[in-house]
Short mmCIF file of C-alpha atoms in Angstrom, two decimals:
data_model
loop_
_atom_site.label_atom_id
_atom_site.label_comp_id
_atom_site.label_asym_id
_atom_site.label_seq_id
_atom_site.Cartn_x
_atom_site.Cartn_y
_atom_site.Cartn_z
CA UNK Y 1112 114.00 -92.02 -145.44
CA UNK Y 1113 114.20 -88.33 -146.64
CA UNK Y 1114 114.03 -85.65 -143.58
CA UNK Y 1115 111.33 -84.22 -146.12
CA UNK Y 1116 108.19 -85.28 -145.30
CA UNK Y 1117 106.56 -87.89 -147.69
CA UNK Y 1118 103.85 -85.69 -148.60
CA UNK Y 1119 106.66 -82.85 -149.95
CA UNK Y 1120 107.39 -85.37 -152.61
CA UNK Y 1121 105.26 -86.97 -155.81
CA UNK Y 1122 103.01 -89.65 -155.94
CA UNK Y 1123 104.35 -92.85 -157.52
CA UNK Y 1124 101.24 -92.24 -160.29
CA UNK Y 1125 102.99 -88.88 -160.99
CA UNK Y 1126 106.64 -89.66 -160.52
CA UNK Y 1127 105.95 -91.76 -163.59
CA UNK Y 1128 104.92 -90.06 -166.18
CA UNK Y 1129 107.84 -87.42 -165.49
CA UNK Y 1130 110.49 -90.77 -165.11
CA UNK Y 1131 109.05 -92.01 -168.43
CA UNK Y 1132 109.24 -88.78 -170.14
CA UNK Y 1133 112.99 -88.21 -168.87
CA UNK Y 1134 113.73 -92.05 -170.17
CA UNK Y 1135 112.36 -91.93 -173.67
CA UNK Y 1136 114.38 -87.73 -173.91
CA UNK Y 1137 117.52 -90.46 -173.91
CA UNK Y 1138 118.51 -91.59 -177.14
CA UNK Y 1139 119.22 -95.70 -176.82
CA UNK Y 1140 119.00 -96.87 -179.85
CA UNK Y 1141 120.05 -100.10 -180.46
CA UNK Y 1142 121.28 -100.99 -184.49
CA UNK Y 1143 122.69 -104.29 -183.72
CA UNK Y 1144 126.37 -103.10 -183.94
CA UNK Y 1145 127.57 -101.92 -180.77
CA UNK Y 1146 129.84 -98.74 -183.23
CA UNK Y 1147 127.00 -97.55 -184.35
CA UNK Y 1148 124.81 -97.77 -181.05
CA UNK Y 1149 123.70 -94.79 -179.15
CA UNK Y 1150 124.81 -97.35 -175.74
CA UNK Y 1151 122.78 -97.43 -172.83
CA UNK Y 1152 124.61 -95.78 -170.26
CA UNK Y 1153 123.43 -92.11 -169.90
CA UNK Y 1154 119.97 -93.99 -169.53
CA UNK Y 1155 121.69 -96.47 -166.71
CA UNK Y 1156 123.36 -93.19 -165.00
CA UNK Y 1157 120.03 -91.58 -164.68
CA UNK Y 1158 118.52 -95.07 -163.26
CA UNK Y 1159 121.34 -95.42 -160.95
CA UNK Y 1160 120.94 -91.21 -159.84
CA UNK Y 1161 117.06 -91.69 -159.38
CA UNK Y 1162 117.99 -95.22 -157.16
CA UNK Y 1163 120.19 -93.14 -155.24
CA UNK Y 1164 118.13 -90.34 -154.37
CA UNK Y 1165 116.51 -92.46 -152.46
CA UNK Y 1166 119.26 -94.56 -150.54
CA UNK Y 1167 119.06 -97.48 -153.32
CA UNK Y 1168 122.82 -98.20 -153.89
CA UNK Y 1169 123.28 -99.87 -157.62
CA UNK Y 1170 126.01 -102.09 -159.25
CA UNK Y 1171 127.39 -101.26 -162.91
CA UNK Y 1172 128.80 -103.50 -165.49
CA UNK Y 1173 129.65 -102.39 -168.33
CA UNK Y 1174 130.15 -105.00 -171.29
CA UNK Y 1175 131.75 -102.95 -173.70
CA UNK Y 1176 132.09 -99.56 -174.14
CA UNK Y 1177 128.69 -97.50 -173.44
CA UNK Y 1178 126.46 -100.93 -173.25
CA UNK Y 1179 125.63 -100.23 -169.58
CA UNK Y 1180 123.79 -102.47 -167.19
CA UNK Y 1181 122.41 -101.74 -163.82
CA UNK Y 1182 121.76 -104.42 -160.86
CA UNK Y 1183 120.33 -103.42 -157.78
CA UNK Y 1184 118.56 -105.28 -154.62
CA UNK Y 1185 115.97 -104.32 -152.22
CA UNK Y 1186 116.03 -106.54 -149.46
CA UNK Y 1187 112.87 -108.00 -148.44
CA UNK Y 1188 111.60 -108.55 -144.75
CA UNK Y 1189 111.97 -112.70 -145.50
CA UNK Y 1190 115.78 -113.66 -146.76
CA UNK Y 1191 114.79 -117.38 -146.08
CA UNK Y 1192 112.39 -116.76 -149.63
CA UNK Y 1193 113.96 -116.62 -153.13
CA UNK Y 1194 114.49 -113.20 -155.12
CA UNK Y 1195 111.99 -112.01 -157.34
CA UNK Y 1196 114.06 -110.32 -159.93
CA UNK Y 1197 112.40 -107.57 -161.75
CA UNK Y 1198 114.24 -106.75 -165.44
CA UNK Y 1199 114.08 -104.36 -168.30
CA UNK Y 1200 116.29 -103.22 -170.90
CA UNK Y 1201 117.42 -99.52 -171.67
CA UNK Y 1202 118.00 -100.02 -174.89
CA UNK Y 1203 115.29 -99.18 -178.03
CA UNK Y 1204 115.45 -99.96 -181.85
CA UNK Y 1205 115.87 -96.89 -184.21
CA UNK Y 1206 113.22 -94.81 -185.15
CA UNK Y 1207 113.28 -92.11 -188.02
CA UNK Y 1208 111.92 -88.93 -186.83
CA UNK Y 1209 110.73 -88.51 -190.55
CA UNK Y 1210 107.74 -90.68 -190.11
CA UNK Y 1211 106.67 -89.69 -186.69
CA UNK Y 1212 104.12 -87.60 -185.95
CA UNK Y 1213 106.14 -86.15 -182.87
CA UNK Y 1214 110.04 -86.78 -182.57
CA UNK Y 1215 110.43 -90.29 -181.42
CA UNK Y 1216 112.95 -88.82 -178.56
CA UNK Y 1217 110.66 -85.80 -177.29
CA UNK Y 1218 108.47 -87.69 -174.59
CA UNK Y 1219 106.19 -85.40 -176.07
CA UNK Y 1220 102.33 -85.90 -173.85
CA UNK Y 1221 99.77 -85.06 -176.08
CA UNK Y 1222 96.18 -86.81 -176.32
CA UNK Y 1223 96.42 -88.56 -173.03
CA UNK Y 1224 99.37 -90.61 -174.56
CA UNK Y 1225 102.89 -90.23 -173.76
CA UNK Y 1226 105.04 -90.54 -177.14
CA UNK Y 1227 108.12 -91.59 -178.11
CA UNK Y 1228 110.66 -94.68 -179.02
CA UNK Y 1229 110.68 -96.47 -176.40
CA UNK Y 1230 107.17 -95.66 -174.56
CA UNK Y 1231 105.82 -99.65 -174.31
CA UNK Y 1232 108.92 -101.05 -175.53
CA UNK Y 1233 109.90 -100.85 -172.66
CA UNK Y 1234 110.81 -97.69 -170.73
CA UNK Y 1235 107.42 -97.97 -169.79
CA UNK Y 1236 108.02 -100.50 -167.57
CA UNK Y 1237 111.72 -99.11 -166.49
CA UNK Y 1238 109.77 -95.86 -165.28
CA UNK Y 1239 107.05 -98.21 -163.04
CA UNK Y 1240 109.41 -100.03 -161.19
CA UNK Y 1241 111.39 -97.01 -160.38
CA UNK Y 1242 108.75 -94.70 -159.38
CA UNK Y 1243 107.28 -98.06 -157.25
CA UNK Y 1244 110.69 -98.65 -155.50
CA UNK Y 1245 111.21 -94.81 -154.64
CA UNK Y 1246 107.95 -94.32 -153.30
CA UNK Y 1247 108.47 -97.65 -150.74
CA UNK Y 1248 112.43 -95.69 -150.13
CA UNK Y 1249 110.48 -93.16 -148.98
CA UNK Y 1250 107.48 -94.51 -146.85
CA UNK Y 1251 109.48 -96.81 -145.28
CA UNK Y 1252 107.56 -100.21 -147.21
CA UNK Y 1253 109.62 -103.21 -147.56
CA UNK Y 1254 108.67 -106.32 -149.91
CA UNK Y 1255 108.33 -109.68 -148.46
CA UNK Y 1256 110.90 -111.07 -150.56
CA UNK Y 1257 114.28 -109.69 -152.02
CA UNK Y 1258 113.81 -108.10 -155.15
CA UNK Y 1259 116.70 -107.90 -157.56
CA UNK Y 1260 115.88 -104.76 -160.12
CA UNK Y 1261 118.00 -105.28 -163.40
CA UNK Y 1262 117.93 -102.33 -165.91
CA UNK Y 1263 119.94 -104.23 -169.10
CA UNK Y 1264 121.60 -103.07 -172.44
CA UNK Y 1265 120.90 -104.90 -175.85
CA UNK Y 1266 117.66 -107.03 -175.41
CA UNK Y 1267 116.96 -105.55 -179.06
CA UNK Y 1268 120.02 -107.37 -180.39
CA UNK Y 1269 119.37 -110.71 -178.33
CA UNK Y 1270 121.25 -109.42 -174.96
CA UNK Y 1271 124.98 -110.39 -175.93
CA UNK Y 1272 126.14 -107.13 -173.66
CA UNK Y 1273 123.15 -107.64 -171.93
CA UNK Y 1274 121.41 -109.83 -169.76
CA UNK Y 1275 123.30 -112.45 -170.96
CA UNK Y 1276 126.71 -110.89 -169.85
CA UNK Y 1277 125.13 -110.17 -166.67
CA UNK Y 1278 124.34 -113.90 -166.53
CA UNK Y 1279 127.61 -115.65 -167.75
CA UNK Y 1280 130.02 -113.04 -166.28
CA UNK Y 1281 127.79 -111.50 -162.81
CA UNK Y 1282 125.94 -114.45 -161.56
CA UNK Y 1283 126.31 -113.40 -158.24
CA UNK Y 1284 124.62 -109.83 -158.90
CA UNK Y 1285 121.47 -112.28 -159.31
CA UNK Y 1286 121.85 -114.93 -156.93
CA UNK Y 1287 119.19 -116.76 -154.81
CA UNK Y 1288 116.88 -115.02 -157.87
CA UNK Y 1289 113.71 -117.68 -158.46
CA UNK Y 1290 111.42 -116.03 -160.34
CA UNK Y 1291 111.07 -113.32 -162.42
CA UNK Y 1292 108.99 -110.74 -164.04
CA UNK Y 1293 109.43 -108.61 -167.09
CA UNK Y 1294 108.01 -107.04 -170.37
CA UNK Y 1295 105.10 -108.05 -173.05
CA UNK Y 1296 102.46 -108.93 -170.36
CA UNK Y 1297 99.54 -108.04 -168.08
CA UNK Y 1298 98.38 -105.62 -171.05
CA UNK Y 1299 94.76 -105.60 -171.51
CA UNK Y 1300 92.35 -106.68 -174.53
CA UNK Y 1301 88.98 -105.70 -174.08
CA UNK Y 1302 85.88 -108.26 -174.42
CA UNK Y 1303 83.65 -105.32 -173.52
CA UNK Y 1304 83.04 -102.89 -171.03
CA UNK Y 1305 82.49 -105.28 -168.07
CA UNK Y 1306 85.38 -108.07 -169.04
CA UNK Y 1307 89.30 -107.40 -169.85
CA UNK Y 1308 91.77 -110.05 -170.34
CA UNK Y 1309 95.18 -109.82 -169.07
CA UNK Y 1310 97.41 -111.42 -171.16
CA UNK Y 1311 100.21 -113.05 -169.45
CA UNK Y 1312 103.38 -113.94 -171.04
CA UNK Y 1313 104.10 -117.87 -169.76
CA UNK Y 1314 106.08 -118.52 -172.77
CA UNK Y 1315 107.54 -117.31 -175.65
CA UNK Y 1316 109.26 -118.75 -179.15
CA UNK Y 1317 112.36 -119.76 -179.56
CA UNK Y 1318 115.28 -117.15 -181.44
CA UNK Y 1319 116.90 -118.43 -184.80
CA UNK Y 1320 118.37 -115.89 -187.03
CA UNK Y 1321 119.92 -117.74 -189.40
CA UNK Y 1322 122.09 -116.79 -193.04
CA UNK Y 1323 121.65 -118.55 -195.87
CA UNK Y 1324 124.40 -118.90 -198.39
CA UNK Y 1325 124.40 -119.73 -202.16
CA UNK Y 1326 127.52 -120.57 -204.12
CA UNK Y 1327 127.68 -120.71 -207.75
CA UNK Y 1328 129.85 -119.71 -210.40
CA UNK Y 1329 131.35 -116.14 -210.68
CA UNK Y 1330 130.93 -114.64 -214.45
CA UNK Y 1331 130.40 -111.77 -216.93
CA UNK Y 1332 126.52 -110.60 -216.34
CA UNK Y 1333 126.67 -110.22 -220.02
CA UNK Y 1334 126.50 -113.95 -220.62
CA UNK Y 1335 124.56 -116.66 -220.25
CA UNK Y 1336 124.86 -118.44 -217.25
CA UNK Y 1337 123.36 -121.54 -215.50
CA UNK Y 1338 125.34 -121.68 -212.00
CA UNK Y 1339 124.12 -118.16 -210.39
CA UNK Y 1340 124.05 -117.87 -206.83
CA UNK Y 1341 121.95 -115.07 -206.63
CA UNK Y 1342 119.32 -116.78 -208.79
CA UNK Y 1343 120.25 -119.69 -206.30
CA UNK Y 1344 119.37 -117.63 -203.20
CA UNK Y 1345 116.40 -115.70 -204.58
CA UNK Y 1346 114.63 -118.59 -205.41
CA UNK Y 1347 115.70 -120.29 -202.03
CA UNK Y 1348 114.20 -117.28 -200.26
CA UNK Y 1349 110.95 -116.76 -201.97
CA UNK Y 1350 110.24 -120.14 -201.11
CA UNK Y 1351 110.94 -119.66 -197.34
CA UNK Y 1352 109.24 -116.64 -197.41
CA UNK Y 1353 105.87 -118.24 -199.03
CA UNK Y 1354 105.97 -121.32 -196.54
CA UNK Y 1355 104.04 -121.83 -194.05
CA UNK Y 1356 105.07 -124.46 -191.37
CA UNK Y 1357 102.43 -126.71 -189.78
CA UNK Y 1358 100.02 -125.63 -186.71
CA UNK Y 1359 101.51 -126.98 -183.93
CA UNK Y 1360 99.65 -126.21 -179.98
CA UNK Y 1361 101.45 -125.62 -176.98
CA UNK Y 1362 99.95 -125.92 -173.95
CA UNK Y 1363 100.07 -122.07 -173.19
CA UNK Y 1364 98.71 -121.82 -176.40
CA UNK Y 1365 96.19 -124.15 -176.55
CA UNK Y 1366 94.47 -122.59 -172.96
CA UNK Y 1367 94.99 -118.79 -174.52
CA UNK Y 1368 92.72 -120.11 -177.22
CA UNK Y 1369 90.04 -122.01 -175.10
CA UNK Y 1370 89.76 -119.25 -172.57
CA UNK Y 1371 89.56 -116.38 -175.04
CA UNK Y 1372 87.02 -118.49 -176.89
CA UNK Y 1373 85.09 -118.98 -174.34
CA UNK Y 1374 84.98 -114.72 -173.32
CA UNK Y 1375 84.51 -113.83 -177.28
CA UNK Y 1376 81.62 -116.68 -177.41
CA UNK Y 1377 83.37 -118.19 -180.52
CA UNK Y 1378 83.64 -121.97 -181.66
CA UNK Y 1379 87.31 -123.09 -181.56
CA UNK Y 1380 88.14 -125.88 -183.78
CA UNK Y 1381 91.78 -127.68 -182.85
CA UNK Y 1382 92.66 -128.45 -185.76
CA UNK Y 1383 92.03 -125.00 -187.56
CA UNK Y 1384 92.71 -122.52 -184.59
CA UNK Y 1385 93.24 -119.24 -187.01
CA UNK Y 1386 89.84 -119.44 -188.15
CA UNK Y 1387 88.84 -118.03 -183.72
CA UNK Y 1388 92.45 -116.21 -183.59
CA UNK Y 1389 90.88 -114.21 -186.95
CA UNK Y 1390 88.14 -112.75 -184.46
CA UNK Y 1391 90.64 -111.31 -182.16
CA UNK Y 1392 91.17 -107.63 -183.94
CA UNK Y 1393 94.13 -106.31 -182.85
CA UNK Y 1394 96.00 -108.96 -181.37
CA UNK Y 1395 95.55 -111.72 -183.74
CA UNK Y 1396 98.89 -110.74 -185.76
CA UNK Y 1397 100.50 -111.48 -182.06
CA UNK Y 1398 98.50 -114.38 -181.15
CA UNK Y 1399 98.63 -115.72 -184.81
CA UNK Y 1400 102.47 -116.30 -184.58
CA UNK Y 1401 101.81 -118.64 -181.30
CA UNK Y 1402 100.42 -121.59 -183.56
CA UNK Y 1403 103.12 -122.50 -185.91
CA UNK Y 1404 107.07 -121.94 -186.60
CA UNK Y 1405 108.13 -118.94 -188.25
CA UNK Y 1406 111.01 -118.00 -191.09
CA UNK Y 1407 110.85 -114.31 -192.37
CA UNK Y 1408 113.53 -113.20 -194.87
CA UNK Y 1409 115.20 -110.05 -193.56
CA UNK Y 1410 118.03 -109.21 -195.28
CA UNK Y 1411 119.88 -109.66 -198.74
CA UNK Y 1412 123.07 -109.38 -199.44
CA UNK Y 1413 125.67 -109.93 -202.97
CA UNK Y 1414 127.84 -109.15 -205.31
CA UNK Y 1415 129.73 -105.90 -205.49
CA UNK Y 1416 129.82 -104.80 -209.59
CA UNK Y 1417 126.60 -104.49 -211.82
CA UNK Y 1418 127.92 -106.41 -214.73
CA UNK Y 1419 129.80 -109.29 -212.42
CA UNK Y 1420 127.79 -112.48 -211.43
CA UNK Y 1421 129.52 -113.01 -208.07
CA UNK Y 1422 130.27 -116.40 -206.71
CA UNK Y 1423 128.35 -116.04 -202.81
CA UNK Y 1424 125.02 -114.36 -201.93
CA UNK Y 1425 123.84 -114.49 -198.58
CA UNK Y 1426 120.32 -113.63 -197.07
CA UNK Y 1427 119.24 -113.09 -193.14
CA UNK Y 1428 116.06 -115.45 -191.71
CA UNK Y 1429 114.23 -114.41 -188.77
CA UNK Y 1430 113.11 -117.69 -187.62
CA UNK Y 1431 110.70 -118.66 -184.18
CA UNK Y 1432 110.52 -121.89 -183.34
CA UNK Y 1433 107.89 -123.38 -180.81
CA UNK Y 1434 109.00 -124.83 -177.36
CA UNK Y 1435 109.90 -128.38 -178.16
CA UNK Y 1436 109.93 -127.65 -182.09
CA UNK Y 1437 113.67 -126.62 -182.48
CA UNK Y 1438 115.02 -129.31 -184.18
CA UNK Y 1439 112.00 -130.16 -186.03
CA UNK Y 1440 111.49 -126.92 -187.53
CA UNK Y 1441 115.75 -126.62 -188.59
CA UNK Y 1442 114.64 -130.00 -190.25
CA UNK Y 1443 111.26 -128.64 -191.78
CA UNK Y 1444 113.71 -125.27 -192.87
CA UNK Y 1445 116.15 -127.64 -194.28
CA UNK Y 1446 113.53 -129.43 -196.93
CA UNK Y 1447 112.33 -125.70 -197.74
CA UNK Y 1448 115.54 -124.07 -198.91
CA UNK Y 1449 117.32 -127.20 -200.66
CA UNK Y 1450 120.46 -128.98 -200.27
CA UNK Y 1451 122.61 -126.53 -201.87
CA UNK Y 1452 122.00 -123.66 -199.97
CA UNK Y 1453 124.28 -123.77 -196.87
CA UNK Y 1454 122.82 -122.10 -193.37
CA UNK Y 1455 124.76 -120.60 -190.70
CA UNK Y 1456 123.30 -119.84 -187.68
CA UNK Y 1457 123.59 -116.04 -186.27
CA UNK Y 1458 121.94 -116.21 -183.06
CA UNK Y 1459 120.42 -119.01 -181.76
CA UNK Y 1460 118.70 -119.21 -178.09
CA UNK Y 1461 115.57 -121.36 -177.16
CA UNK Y 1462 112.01 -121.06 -176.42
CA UNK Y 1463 110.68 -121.00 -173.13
CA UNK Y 1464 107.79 -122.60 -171.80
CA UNK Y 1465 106.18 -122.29 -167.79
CA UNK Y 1466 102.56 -123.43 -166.49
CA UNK Y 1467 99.95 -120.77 -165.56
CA UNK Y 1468 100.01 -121.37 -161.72
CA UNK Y 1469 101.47 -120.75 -158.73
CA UNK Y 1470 101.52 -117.87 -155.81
CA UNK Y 1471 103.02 -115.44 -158.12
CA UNK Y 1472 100.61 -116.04 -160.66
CA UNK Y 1473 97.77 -115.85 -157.81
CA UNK Y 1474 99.17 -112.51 -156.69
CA UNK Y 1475 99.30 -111.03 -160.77
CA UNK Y 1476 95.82 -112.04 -161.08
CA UNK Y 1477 94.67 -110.18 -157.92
CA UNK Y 1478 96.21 -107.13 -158.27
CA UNK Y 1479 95.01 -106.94 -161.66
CA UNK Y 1480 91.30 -107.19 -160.20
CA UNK Y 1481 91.84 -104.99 -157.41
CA UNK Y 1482 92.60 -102.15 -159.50
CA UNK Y 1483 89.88 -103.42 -162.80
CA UNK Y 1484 87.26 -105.55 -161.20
CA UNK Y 1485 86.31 -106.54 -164.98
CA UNK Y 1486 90.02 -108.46 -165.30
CA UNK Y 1487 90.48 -111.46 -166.19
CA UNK Y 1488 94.17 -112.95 -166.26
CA UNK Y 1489 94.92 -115.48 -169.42
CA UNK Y 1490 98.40 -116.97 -170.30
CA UNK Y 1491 99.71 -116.55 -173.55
CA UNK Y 1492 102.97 -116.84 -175.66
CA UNK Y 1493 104.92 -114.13 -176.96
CA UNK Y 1494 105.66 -114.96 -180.51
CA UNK Y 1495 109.40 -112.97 -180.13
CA UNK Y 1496 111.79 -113.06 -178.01
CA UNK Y 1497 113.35 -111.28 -174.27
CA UNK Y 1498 115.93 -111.00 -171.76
CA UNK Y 1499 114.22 -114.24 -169.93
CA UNK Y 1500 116.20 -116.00 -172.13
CA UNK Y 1501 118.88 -114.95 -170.36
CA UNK Y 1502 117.89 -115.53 -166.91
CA UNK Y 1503 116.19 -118.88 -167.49
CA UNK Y 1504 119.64 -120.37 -168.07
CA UNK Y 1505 119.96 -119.80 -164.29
CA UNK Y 1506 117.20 -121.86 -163.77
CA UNK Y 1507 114.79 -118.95 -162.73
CA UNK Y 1508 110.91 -118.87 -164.17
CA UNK Y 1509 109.72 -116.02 -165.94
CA UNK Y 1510 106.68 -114.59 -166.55
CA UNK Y 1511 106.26 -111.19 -168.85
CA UNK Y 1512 103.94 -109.23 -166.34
CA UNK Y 1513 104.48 -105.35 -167.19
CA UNK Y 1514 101.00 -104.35 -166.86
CA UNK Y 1515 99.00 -101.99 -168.56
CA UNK Y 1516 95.07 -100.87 -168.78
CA UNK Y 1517 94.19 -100.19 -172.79
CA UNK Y 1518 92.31 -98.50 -174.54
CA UNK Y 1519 89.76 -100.74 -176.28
CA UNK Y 1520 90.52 -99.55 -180.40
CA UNK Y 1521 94.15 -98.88 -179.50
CA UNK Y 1522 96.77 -101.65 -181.88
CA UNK Y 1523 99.19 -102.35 -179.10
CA UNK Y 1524 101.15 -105.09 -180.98
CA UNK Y 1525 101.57 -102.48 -183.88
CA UNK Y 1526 103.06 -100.56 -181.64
CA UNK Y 1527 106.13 -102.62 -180.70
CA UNK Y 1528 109.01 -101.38 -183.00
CA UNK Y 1529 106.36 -99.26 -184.76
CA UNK Y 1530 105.79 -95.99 -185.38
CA UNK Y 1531 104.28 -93.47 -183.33
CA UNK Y 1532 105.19 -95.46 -180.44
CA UNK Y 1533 103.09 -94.38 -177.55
CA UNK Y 1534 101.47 -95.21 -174.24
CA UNK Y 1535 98.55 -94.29 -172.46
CA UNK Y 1536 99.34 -91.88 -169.11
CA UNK Y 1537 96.56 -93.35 -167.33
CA UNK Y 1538 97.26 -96.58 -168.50
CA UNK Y 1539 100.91 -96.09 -167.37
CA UNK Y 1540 99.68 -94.66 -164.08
CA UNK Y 1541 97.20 -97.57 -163.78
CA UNK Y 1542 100.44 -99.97 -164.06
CA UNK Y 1543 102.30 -98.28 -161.11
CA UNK Y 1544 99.25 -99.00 -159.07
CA UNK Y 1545 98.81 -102.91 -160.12
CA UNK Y 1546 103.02 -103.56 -160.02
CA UNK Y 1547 102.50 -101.84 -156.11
CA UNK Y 1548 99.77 -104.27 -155.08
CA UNK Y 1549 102.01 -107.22 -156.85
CA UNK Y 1550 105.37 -106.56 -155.15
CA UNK Y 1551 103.60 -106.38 -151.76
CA UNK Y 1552 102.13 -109.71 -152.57
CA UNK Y 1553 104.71 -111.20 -153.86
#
């Protein structure tokens, strides 16, 4: 403990909003190709210097040049119990500071929001954990269970030099972890002014980002021609891009939809679920992408002369599939595109799937309602993808639980990758005070 007395030093509420700020000042950004990347690891040398301020010694692995990860553990006053491992990335997606009302690196505060890339997605949540874990440093708290804080590079490009190179190549930096906690859950969505539910992530669709290839017959673009493989491809793509792939219910899915059914007052019918997830405002785009597979064209890309018809064009295929639905939906794709159109996959990891129960779901639940007596905790699926992906292949169940008090009007799902990324300070400062309670609870 510092030979300052506690009181000389801020409040985890206002330690932060000043972490945050500092975090989001740090250009990550994340294009997918590690050469043009800003890297993580000026963010993961400030992590490790604000850790160490406070006695907190972390452990650096660096995947590749600049993609810096950070592991550290807090030892917890039972080793018999299994780590909780907390986990967010560093890394953001790119923002043009043409669109943006403030520049998307300023951590400008203006509003009672706190702007900037990065601000819910999810430095947010990097900034709570750290101002929770040097407040405890410095009072002396200890959690009843190890916690293992992970600060990762790359979730935005699926965690290759990442979580899942802390996972294949540092298992140890995570052992004994059981559970885990991390980002797109515990946010708010407001019934009215006496009820909130808490979404909480318990699952979330599986990654497929596939390439589709057409091969045809190279040519003069002056002629006619009846083997094109752009006109292959185009047509192949419009088609995926117009489908829409059956309603399928999970279990997390199918309880999101009685319970918030049930607070809205709304009929839900089984068999035509969008007609309730309609009536959910903001977060029906979010919730909408629960009920069925997905396949969104991305990219396009071909020839390289205006008056050649080349022989290849390729296109890129965001695709989520349902827990359980992998192979189905690769079938379903198949039928959709057509035999001559060859698809490779990119990326491919799976969905994951837990039940709504537990001690650690008990303790979410009431430190949500001891900070917002009018919370009410709900599972739900995230309809893209995180670093859980990652740590569930050491057998660990995760939960997103990165919580968050809303305004009521505010679009928080148009937030994520959006622009004029921004979060509430009190809603930010609310979260420190929840993700407290939890960790002593947990």
């Amino acid at each position: 403990m510092s030979s300052q007395s506690a009181s000389a030093h801020p409040s985890a509420t206002d330690d932060v909003v000043e972490l945050c700020r500092d975090l989001l000042r740090i250009d990550t950004s994340n294009t997918g190709d590690t050469e043009t990347s800003a890297g993580e690891r000026v963010a993961a040398e400030y992590v490790a210097e604000k850790l160490a301020e406070v006695g907190v010694e972390a452990h650096v692995r660096e995947s590749a040049p600049g993609r810096t990860n950070l592991v550290a553990r807090i030892p917890g006053t039972d080793p018999s119990r299994g780590a909780l491992l907390v986990h967010g990335h560093l890394d953001v997606v790119p923002a043009d500071a043409s669109e943006w009302s403030v520049h998307p690196f300023s951590g400008e505060i203006s509003d009672g929001y706190l702007w900037g890339r990065g601000a819910i997605d999810m430095k947010d949540f990097d900034a709570m954990v750290l101002a929770v874990v040097r407040d405890w440093q410095r009072t002396g708290v200890r959690p009843p269970r190890d916690l293992v804080l992970a600060f990762t590079a790359d979730e935005e490009a699926g965690g290759e030099y990442g979580a899942h190179f802390l996972v294949d190549q540092h298992p140890d930096l995570l052992d004994g972890c059981t559970e885990a906690i991390g980002e797109v859950g515990g946010f708010s969505y407001s019934v009215n002014s006496d009820l909130r539910l808490y979404l909480i992530e318990t699952a979330e669709k599986g990654l497929e980002w596939l390439r589709l290839h057409a091969r045809g017959r190279p040519g003069h673009g002056s002629m006619v021609h009846d083997d094109n493989a752009v006109t292959a491809l185009a047509e192949a793509v419009a088609r995926v891009g117009r489908h829409r792939f059956p309603i399928v219910l999970t279990p997390t899915v199918q309880a999101f939809l009685e319970q918030v059914s049930e607070a809205l007052g709304i009929e839900l019918d089984p068999t035509d679920p969008e007609l309730a997830i309609a009536k959910l405002g903001p977060i029906a785009n979010l919730i909408g992408a629960t009920v069925r597979n997905t396949a969104n064209p991305t990219r396009l890309a071909a020839g390289y002369k205006d008056n050649v018809i080349p022989s290849r064009a390729s296109a890129t295929i965001d695709c989520r599939s349902l827990p359980g639905q992998a192979e189905i939906f690769l079938e379903q794709l198949r039928e959709v595109v057509g035999p001559d159109i060859e698809i490779e996959h990119i990326q491919r990891q799976p969905a994951l799937e837990t039940s709504f129960d537990g001690d650690l779901v008990a303790a979410m639940g009431a430190a949500l309602r001891a900070e917002d007596p009018g919370a009410r905790p709900v599972p739900y699926m995230l309809s893209g993808g995180t670093d859980a992906k990652a740590f569930a292949k050491l057998g660990i169940r995760c939960f997103g639980f990165a919580p968050l008090r809303l305004p009521a009007d505010l679009n928080f799902s148009a937030l994520f990758h959006g622009i004029d990324e921004r979060v509430p300070v009190d809603g930010l400062q609310f979260g420190v005070r929840v993700l407290d309670r939890f960790l002593r609870q947990s």
